[in-house]
Amino acid sequence: MSSATLTKYLLFPYRQPDKSALNRYLKNKTILITGASYGIGEAVVEMLADSPVKLILVARTAEMLQQIQQRLTSHSADCHIFPCDLTNEQQCTELLHQLQQHGNIDIFINNAGKSICRPLMDSLDRLHDFQRTIRLNYLAPVQICLSLIPQLQKSQGQIINVSALNVLLAPTPYWAAYQASKTAFDQWLRCAEPELRLAKITVSSIYFPLVKTRMIAPVYADKPVPALSTEQAAEIICRALLTRKPCIRPWWALFAQVASVIFHRLWAGCCRYYLKRKSDE
Ligand SMILES: NC(=O)c1ccc[n+]([C@@H]2O[C@H](COP(=O)([O-])OP(=O)(O)OC[C@H]3O[C@@H](n4cnc5c(N)ncnc54)[C@H](OP(=O)(O)O)[C@@H]3O)[C@@H](O)[C@H]2O)c1
């Protein structure tokens, strides 16, 4: 058994999505996937390629979206691409306007994201780091949800939020821009969930541990950390489409959350010790 498979069994011991049940469920549905050009989003698109579904793919890199659309031409999924920089409010507004003309959307997979790992002292002249993460990881999905809610209500649809496990745990130095912005949308969605449920819209938040994508490469490239593959992450998202579970996280996350609360002082002390050692090097 490969280490990736073992990691999956330990971290996410879920069954694979039932392909035929998934195809039956998705028949004639339209799914909007943001961040579809690379990583987890691209893997979800590949996994849905043979489903009878309309896929609306959004990301900045038009060439990548075109390549994916090209690859899907001989498959069942009907693929439409919309290059858009979601950090740009105007572009996001135009995208939503175009989507309104495009027919009803049944499922929104909020996956586009940016992470930044940078010491605070290197960020003093970098307000834009906080602006672009809050725009992409928080404000853009809020803007998309606000626009799609009437459509999702009509189709008793779904919102799937690709979140990060760190959102549930004690804060980590260097990750302020990323964690604050991911947590902001997580909180927004949790506050909105009861109202969305009343409107018959299901919300699923998936709290992923590390997934092997270009996102983690700058920090973890030379470290042998356990991480899910993009295919494993895509399977978990596809299963969430079927199960409609509200919260999907590793089985051990609850223990980590409890430890985060009980040992928060110890954790803060360890962080300070680590930072001090690093600055003394
Ligand atoms: N990798 C992990 O360990 C991990 C763990 C937990 C959660 N997540 C979450 O998983 C999601 C996907 O991340 P990933 O690991 O697959 O990273 P990735 O490979 O870097 O993919 C990020 C996706 O977001 C798109 N994107 C980035 N900036 C954008 C912008 N301004 N406008 C529109 N689209 C934009 C990217 O496309 P373009 O560059 O073409 O725009 C790309 O398709 C993120 O929400 C991330 O927070 C990742």
PDB file of N, CA and C in Angstrom, residues 142-217:
ATOM      1  N   VAL A 142     -18.864  34.970  -0.819  1.00  0.00           N
ATOM      2  CA  VAL A 142     -20.092  35.600  -0.301  1.00  0.00           C
ATOM      3  C   VAL A 142     -20.861  36.234  -1.461  1.00  0.00           C
ATOM      4  N   GLN A 143     -20.116  36.963  -2.318  1.00  0.00           N
ATOM      5  CA  GLN A 143     -20.761  37.617  -3.468  1.00  0.00           C
ATOM      6  C   GLN A 143     -21.451  36.581  -4.369  1.00  0.00           C
ATOM      7  N   ILE A 144     -20.771  35.465  -4.603  1.00  0.00           N
ATOM      8  CA  ILE A 144     -21.352  34.419  -5.477  1.00  0.00           C
ATOM      9  C   ILE A 144     -22.594  33.823  -4.818  1.00  0.00           C
ATOM     10  N   CYS A 145     -22.491  33.519  -3.518  1.00  0.00           N
ATOM     11  CA  CYS A 145     -23.651  32.934  -2.814  1.00  0.00           C
ATOM     12  C   CYS A 145     -24.848  33.873  -2.893  1.00  0.00           C
ATOM     13  N   LEU A 146     -24.622  35.171  -2.613  1.00  0.00           N
ATOM     14  CA  LEU A 146     -25.739  36.119  -2.598  1.00  0.00           C
ATOM     15  C   LEU A 146     -26.448  36.126  -3.949  1.00  0.00           C
ATOM     16  N   SER A 147     -25.646  36.018  -5.019  1.00  0.00           N
ATOM     17  CA  SER A 147     -26.241  36.038  -6.351  1.00  0.00           C
ATOM     18  C   SER A 147     -26.961  34.721  -6.676  1.00  0.00           C
ATOM     19  N   LEU A 148     -26.411  33.597  -6.182  1.00  0.00           N
ATOM     20  CA  LEU A 148     -26.949  32.287  -6.584  1.00  0.00           C
ATOM     21  C   LEU A 148     -28.102  31.791  -5.701  1.00  0.00           C
ATOM     22  N   ILE A 149     -28.262  32.376  -4.527  1.00  0.00           N
ATOM     23  CA  ILE A 149     -29.245  31.830  -3.582  1.00  0.00           C
ATOM     24  C   ILE A 149     -30.644  31.636  -4.214  1.00  0.00           C
ATOM     25  N   PRO A 150     -31.184  32.619  -4.964  1.00  0.00           N
ATOM     26  CA  PRO A 150     -32.514  32.372  -5.562  1.00  0.00           C
ATOM     27  C   PRO A 150     -32.517  31.142  -6.480  1.00  0.00           C
ATOM     28  N   GLN A 151     -31.429  30.969  -7.271  1.00  0.00           N
ATOM     29  CA  GLN A 151     -31.361  29.799  -8.167  1.00  0.00           C
ATOM     30  C   GLN A 151     -31.247  28.512  -7.374  1.00  0.00           C
ATOM     31  N   LEU A 152     -30.384  28.532  -6.358  1.00  0.00           N
ATOM     32  CA  LEU A 152     -30.170  27.319  -5.551  1.00  0.00           C
ATOM     33  C   LEU A 152     -31.466  26.950  -4.815  1.00  0.00           C
ATOM     34  N   GLN A 153     -32.206  27.986  -4.413  1.00  0.00           N
ATOM     35  CA  GLN A 153     -33.472  27.734  -3.710  1.00  0.00           C
ATOM     36  C   GLN A 153     -34.453  27.024  -4.645  1.00  0.00           C
ATOM     37  N   LYS A 154     -34.469  27.490  -5.903  1.00  0.00           N
ATOM     38  CA  LYS A 154     -35.402  26.908  -6.879  1.00  0.00           C
ATOM     39  C   LYS A 154     -35.099  25.426  -7.081  1.00  0.00           C
ATOM     40  N   SER A 155     -33.800  25.083  -7.095  1.00  0.00           N
ATOM     41  CA  SER A 155     -33.436  23.686  -7.404  1.00  0.00           C
ATOM     42  C   SER A 155     -33.143  22.875  -6.133  1.00  0.00           C
ATOM     43  N   GLN A 156     -33.445  23.451  -4.953  1.00  0.00           N
ATOM     44  CA  GLN A 156     -33.116  22.789  -3.681  1.00  0.00           C
ATOM     45  C   GLN A 156     -31.664  22.324  -3.734  1.00  0.00           C
ATOM     46  N   GLY A 157     -30.793  23.279  -4.058  1.00  0.00           N
ATOM     47  CA  GLY A 157     -29.410  22.959  -4.397  1.00  0.00           C
ATOM     48  C   GLY A 157     -28.454  22.842  -3.226  1.00  0.00           C
ATOM     49  N   GLN A 158     -27.191  22.913  -3.585  1.00  0.00           N
ATOM     50  CA  GLN A 158     -26.126  22.635  -2.607  1.00  0.00           C
ATOM     51  C   GLN A 158     -25.014  23.672  -2.714  1.00  0.00           C
ATOM     52  N   ILE A 159     -24.436  23.994  -1.553  1.00  0.00           N
ATOM     53  CA  ILE A 159     -23.188  24.764  -1.529  1.00  0.00           C
ATOM     54  C   ILE A 159     -22.152  23.872  -0.851  1.00  0.00           C
ATOM     55  N   ILE A 160     -21.039  23.637  -1.527  1.00  0.00           N
ATOM     56  CA  ILE A 160     -19.959  22.855  -0.914  1.00  0.00           C
ATOM     57  C   ILE A 160     -18.768  23.786  -0.741  1.00  0.00           C
ATOM     58  N   ASN A 161     -18.347  23.938   0.488  1.00  0.00           N
ATOM     59  CA  ASN A 161     -17.219  24.826   0.759  1.00  0.00           C
ATOM     60  C   ASN A 161     -15.957  24.017   1.025  1.00  0.00           C
ATOM     61  N   VAL A 162     -14.942  24.255   0.195  1.00  0.00           N
ATOM     62  CA  VAL A 162     -13.657  23.576   0.394  1.00  0.00           C
ATOM     63  C   VAL A 162     -12.867  24.411   1.407  1.00  0.00           C
ATOM     64  N   SER A 163     -12.912  23.949   2.652  1.00  0.00           N
ATOM     65  CA  SER A 163     -12.275  24.694   3.730  1.00  0.00           C
ATOM     66  C   SER A 163     -11.007  23.965   4.193  1.00  0.00           C
ATOM     67  N   ALA A 164     -10.388  24.503   5.206  1.00  0.00           N
ATOM     68  CA  ALA A 164      -9.118  23.932   5.676  1.00  0.00           C
ATOM     69  C   ALA A 164      -9.243  23.540   7.149  1.00  0.00           C
ATOM     70  N   LEU A 165      -8.599  22.451   7.493  1.00  0.00           N
ATOM     71  CA  LEU A 165      -8.666  21.949   8.864  1.00  0.00           C
ATOM     72  C   LEU A 165      -8.196  22.992   9.885  1.00  0.00           C
ATOM     73  N   ASN A 166      -7.216  23.805   9.476  1.00  0.00           N
ATOM     74  CA  ASN A 166      -6.669  24.811  10.406  1.00  0.00           C
ATOM     75  C   ASN A 166      -7.724  25.771  10.933  1.00  0.00           C
ATOM     76  N   VAL A 167      -8.783  25.943  10.138  1.00  0.00           N
ATOM     77  CA  VAL A 167      -9.883  26.819  10.545  1.00  0.00           C
ATOM     78  C   VAL A 167     -10.472  26.361  11.887  1.00  0.00           C
ATOM     79  N   LEU A 168     -10.409  25.052  12.132  1.00  0.00           N
ATOM     80  CA  LEU A 168     -11.015  24.493  13.351  1.00  0.00           C
ATOM     81  C   LEU A 168     -10.027  24.436  14.515  1.00  0.00           C
ATOM     82  N   LEU A 169      -8.767  24.736  14.240  1.00  0.00           N
ATOM     83  CA  LEU A 169      -7.735  24.521  15.267  1.00  0.00           C
ATOM     84  C   LEU A 169      -7.132  25.844  15.752  1.00  0.00           C
ATOM     85  N   ALA A 170      -6.208  25.718  16.714  1.00  0.00           N
ATOM     86  CA  ALA A 170      -5.558  26.916  17.257  1.00  0.00           C
ATOM     87  C   ALA A 170      -4.794  27.627  16.141  1.00  0.00           C
ATOM     88  N   PRO A 171      -4.752  28.972  16.198  1.00  0.00           N
ATOM     89  CA  PRO A 171      -4.076  29.717  15.130  1.00  0.00           C
ATOM     90  C   PRO A 171      -2.580  29.454  15.075  1.00  0.00           C
ATOM     91  N   THR A 172      -2.026  29.594  13.861  1.00  0.00           N
ATOM     92  CA  THR A 172      -0.614  29.286  13.643  1.00  0.00           C
ATOM     93  C   THR A 172       0.121  30.530  13.144  1.00  0.00           C
ATOM     94  N   PRO A 173       1.290  30.847  13.712  1.00  0.00           N
ATOM     95  CA  PRO A 173       2.050  32.004  13.221  1.00  0.00           C
ATOM     96  C   PRO A 173       2.350  31.868  11.724  1.00  0.00           C
ATOM     97  N   TYR A 174       2.487  32.989  11.069  1.00  0.00           N
ATOM     98  CA  TYR A 174       2.803  33.133   9.636  1.00  0.00           C
ATOM     99  C   TYR A 174       1.578  32.958   8.717  1.00  0.00           C
ATOM    100  N   TRP A 175       0.487  32.366   9.245  1.00  0.00           N
ATOM    101  CA  TRP A 175      -0.632  32.030   8.378  1.00  0.00           C
ATOM    102  C   TRP A 175      -1.817  32.986   8.560  1.00  0.00           C
ATOM    103  N   ALA A 176      -1.560  34.176   9.131  1.00  0.00           N
ATOM    104  CA  ALA A 176      -2.668  35.068   9.506  1.00  0.00           C
ATOM    105  C   ALA A 176      -3.583  35.391   8.320  1.00  0.00           C
ATOM    106  N   ALA A 177      -2.996  35.751   7.170  1.00  0.00           N
ATOM    107  CA  ALA A 177      -3.823  36.178   6.032  1.00  0.00           C
ATOM    108  C   ALA A 177      -4.725  35.027   5.574  1.00  0.00           C
ATOM    109  N   TYR A 178      -4.150  33.849   5.468  1.00  0.00           N
ATOM    110  CA  TYR A 178      -4.905  32.691   4.969  1.00  0.00           C
ATOM    111  C   TYR A 178      -5.958  32.250   5.979  1.00  0.00           C
ATOM    112  N   GLN A 179      -5.511  32.024   7.219  1.00  0.00           N
ATOM    113  CA  GLN A 179      -6.446  31.473   8.212  1.00  0.00           C
ATOM    114  C   GLN A 179      -7.586  32.443   8.512  1.00  0.00           C
ATOM    115  N   ALA A 180      -7.266  33.742   8.591  1.00  0.00           N
ATOM    116  CA  ALA A 180      -8.321  34.714   8.906  1.00  0.00           C
ATOM    117  C   ALA A 180      -9.366  34.728   7.783  1.00  0.00           C
ATOM    118  N   SER A 181      -8.893  34.666   6.530  1.00  0.00           N
ATOM    119  CA  SER A 181      -9.846  34.767   5.417  1.00  0.00           C
ATOM    120  C   SER A 181     -10.648  33.468   5.249  1.00  0.00           C
ATOM    121  N   LYS A 182     -10.004  32.313   5.435  1.00  0.00           N
ATOM    122  CA  LYS A 182     -10.757  31.047   5.331  1.00  0.00           C
ATOM    123  C   LYS A 182     -11.767  30.950   6.483  1.00  0.00           C
ATOM    124  N   THR A 183     -11.344  31.385   7.678  1.00  0.00           N
ATOM    125  CA  THR A 183     -12.239  31.330   8.832  1.00  0.00           C
ATOM    126  C   THR A 183     -13.421  32.284   8.634  1.00  0.00           C
ATOM    127  N   ALA A 184     -13.154  33.438   8.002  1.00  0.00           N
ATOM    128  CA  ALA A 184     -14.240  34.409   7.785  1.00  0.00           C
ATOM    129  C   ALA A 184     -15.365  33.765   6.966  1.00  0.00           C
ATOM    130  N   PHE A 185     -15.007  33.070   5.875  1.00  0.00           N
ATOM    131  CA  PHE A 185     -16.088  32.482   5.063  1.00  0.00           C
ATOM    132  C   PHE A 185     -16.736  31.301   5.794  1.00  0.00           C
ATOM    133  N   ASP A 186     -15.925  30.552   6.514  1.00  0.00           N
ATOM    134  CA  ASP A 186     -16.477  29.427   7.279  1.00  0.00           C
ATOM    135  C   ASP A 186     -17.545  29.933   8.258  1.00  0.00           C
ATOM    136  N   GLN A 187     -17.225  31.019   8.969  1.00  0.00           N
ATOM    137  CA  GLN A 187     -18.168  31.591   9.932  1.00  0.00           C
ATOM    138  C   GLN A 187     -19.403  32.132   9.224  1.00  0.00           C
ATOM    139  N   TRP A 188     -19.165  32.803   8.094  1.00  0.00           N
ATOM    140  CA  TRP A 188     -20.286  33.372   7.333  1.00  0.00           C
ATOM    141  C   TRP A 188     -21.278  32.262   6.968  1.00  0.00           C
ATOM    142  N   LEU A 189     -20.708  31.159   6.450  1.00  0.00           N
ATOM    143  CA  LEU A 189     -21.554  30.063   5.980  1.00  0.00           C
ATOM    144  C   LEU A 189     -22.279  29.387   7.148  1.00  0.00           C
ATOM    145  N   ARG A 190     -21.561  29.270   8.280  1.00  0.00           N
ATOM    146  CA  ARG A 190     -22.207  28.641   9.447  1.00  0.00           C
ATOM    147  C   ARG A 190     -23.336  29.516   9.976  1.00  0.00           C
ATOM    148  N   CYS A 191     -23.150  30.842   9.922  1.00  0.00           N
ATOM    149  CA  CYS A 191     -24.228  31.752  10.336  1.00  0.00           C
ATOM    150  C   CYS A 191     -25.402  31.670   9.360  1.00  0.00           C
ATOM    151  N   ALA A 192     -25.069  31.543   8.075  1.00  0.00           N
ATOM    152  CA  ALA A 192     -26.121  31.557   7.050  1.00  0.00           C
ATOM    153  C   ALA A 192     -26.849  30.214   6.959  1.00  0.00           C
ATOM    154  N   GLU A 193     -26.207  29.145   7.439  1.00  0.00           N
ATOM    155  CA  GLU A 193     -26.715  27.796   7.184  1.00  0.00           C
ATOM    156  C   GLU A 193     -28.175  27.577   7.610  1.00  0.00           C
ATOM    157  N   PRO A 194     -28.582  28.003   8.828  1.00  0.00           N
ATOM    158  CA  PRO A 194     -29.980  27.756   9.198  1.00  0.00           C
ATOM    159  C   PRO A 194     -30.960  28.393   8.216  1.00  0.00           C
ATOM    160  N   GLU A 195     -30.646  29.613   7.762  1.00  0.00           N
ATOM    161  CA  GLU A 195     -31.545  30.264   6.796  1.00  0.00           C
ATOM    162  C   GLU A 195     -31.511  29.553   5.455  1.00  0.00           C
ATOM    163  N   LEU A 196     -30.312  29.105   5.067  1.00  0.00           N
ATOM    164  CA  LEU A 196     -30.192  28.391   3.797  1.00  0.00           C
ATOM    165  C   LEU A 196     -30.971  27.079   3.852  1.00  0.00           C
ATOM    166  N   ARG A 197     -30.896  26.404   5.002  1.00  0.00           N
ATOM    167  CA  ARG A 197     -31.642  25.141   5.151  1.00  0.00           C
ATOM    168  C   ARG A 197     -33.138  25.356   5.004  1.00  0.00           C
ATOM    169  N   LEU A 198     -33.607  26.464   5.634  1.00  0.00           N
ATOM    170  CA  LEU A 198     -35.035  26.786   5.513  1.00  0.00           C
ATOM    171  C   LEU A 198     -35.420  26.977   4.055  1.00  0.00           C
ATOM    172  N   ALA A 199     -34.459  27.525   3.289  1.00  0.00           N
ATOM    173  CA  ALA A 199     -34.700  27.734   1.855  1.00  0.00           C
ATOM    174  C   ALA A 199     -34.408  26.455   1.066  1.00  0.00           C
ATOM    175  N   LYS A 200     -34.176  25.348   1.783  1.00  0.00           N
ATOM    176  CA  LYS A 200     -33.931  24.028   1.177  1.00  0.00           C
ATOM    177  C   LYS A 200     -32.607  23.955   0.402  1.00  0.00           C
ATOM    178  N   ILE A 201     -31.642  24.776   0.832  1.00  0.00           N
ATOM    179  CA  ILE A 201     -30.303  24.699   0.236  1.00  0.00           C
ATOM    180  C   ILE A 201     -29.398  23.999   1.247  1.00  0.00           C
ATOM    181  N   THR A 202     -28.719  22.941   0.798  1.00  0.00           N
ATOM    182  CA  THR A 202     -27.848  22.193   1.712  1.00  0.00           C
ATOM    183  C   THR A 202     -26.437  22.771   1.678  1.00  0.00           C
ATOM    184  N   VAL A 203     -25.819  22.834   2.849  1.00  0.00           N
ATOM    185  CA  VAL A 203     -24.446  23.346   2.940  1.00  0.00           C
ATOM    186  C   VAL A 203     -23.535  22.232   3.463  1.00  0.00           C
ATOM    187  N   SER A 204     -22.412  22.016   2.781  1.00  0.00           N
ATOM    188  CA  SER A 204     -21.402  21.074   3.288  1.00  0.00           C
ATOM    189  C   SER A 204     -20.062  21.798   3.374  1.00  0.00           C
ATOM    190  N   SER A 205     -19.431  21.731   4.535  1.00  0.00           N
ATOM    191  CA  SER A 205     -18.081  22.295   4.672  1.00  0.00           C
ATOM    192  C   SER A 205     -17.106  21.141   4.824  1.00  0.00           C
ATOM    193  N   ILE A 206     -16.087  21.144   3.973  1.00  0.00           N
ATOM    194  CA  ILE A 206     -15.090  20.066   4.025  1.00  0.00           C
ATOM    195  C   ILE A 206     -13.791  20.660   4.558  1.00  0.00           C
ATOM    196  N   TYR A 207     -13.350  20.141   5.680  1.00  0.00           N
ATOM    197  CA  TYR A 207     -12.142  20.678   6.327  1.00  0.00           C
ATOM    198  C   TYR A 207     -10.966  19.771   5.977  1.00  0.00           C
ATOM    199  N   PHE A 208     -10.292  20.124   4.887  1.00  0.00           N
ATOM    200  CA  PHE A 208      -9.194  19.273   4.415  1.00  0.00           C
ATOM    201  C   PHE A 208      -7.922  19.481   5.231  1.00  0.00           C
ATOM    202  N   PRO A 209      -7.213  18.377   5.503  1.00  0.00           N
ATOM    203  CA  PRO A 209      -5.817  18.523   5.955  1.00  0.00           C
ATOM    204  C   PRO A 209      -4.979  18.860   4.719  1.00  0.00           C
ATOM    205  N   LEU A 210      -3.680  18.640   4.758  1.00  0.00           N
ATOM    206  CA  LEU A 210      -2.859  18.982   3.590  1.00  0.00           C
ATOM    207  C   LEU A 210      -3.239  18.133   2.374  1.00  0.00           C
ATOM    208  N   VAL A 211      -3.267  18.779   1.229  1.00  0.00           N
ATOM    209  CA  VAL A 211      -3.502  18.083  -0.034  1.00  0.00           C
ATOM    210  C   VAL A 211      -2.344  18.472  -0.952  1.00  0.00           C
ATOM    211  N   LYS A 212      -1.818  17.457  -1.664  1.00  0.00           N
ATOM    212  CA  LYS A 212      -0.631  17.712  -2.501  1.00  0.00           C
ATOM    213  C   LYS A 212      -0.986  18.530  -3.729  1.00  0.00           C
ATOM    214  N   THR A 213      -0.862  19.839  -3.636  1.00  0.00           N
ATOM    215  CA  THR A 213      -1.111  20.713  -4.789  1.00  0.00           C
ATOM    216  C   THR A 213       0.000  21.760  -4.817  1.00  0.00           C
ATOM    217  N   ARG A 214      -0.046  22.596  -5.828  1.00  0.00           N
ATOM    218  CA  ARG A 214       0.978  23.655  -5.915  1.00  0.00           C
ATOM    219  C   ARG A 214       0.851  24.618  -4.735  1.00  0.00           C
ATOM    220  N   MET A 215      -0.350  24.645  -4.096  1.00  0.00           N
ATOM    221  CA  MET A 215      -0.546  25.564  -2.977  1.00  0.00           C
ATOM    222  C   MET A 215       0.420  25.298  -1.828  1.00  0.00           C
ATOM    223  N   ILE A 216       0.696  24.001  -1.556  1.00  0.00           N
ATOM    224  CA  ILE A 216       1.542  23.698  -0.401  1.00  0.00           C
ATOM    225  C   ILE A 216       3.015  23.572  -0.796  1.00  0.00           C
ATOM    226  N   ALA A 217       3.284  23.612  -2.104  1.00  0.00           N
ATOM    227  CA  ALA A 217       4.666  23.383  -2.562  1.00  0.00           C
ATOM    228  C   ALA A 217       5.680  24.360  -1.952  1.00  0.00           C
TER     229      ALA A 217
END
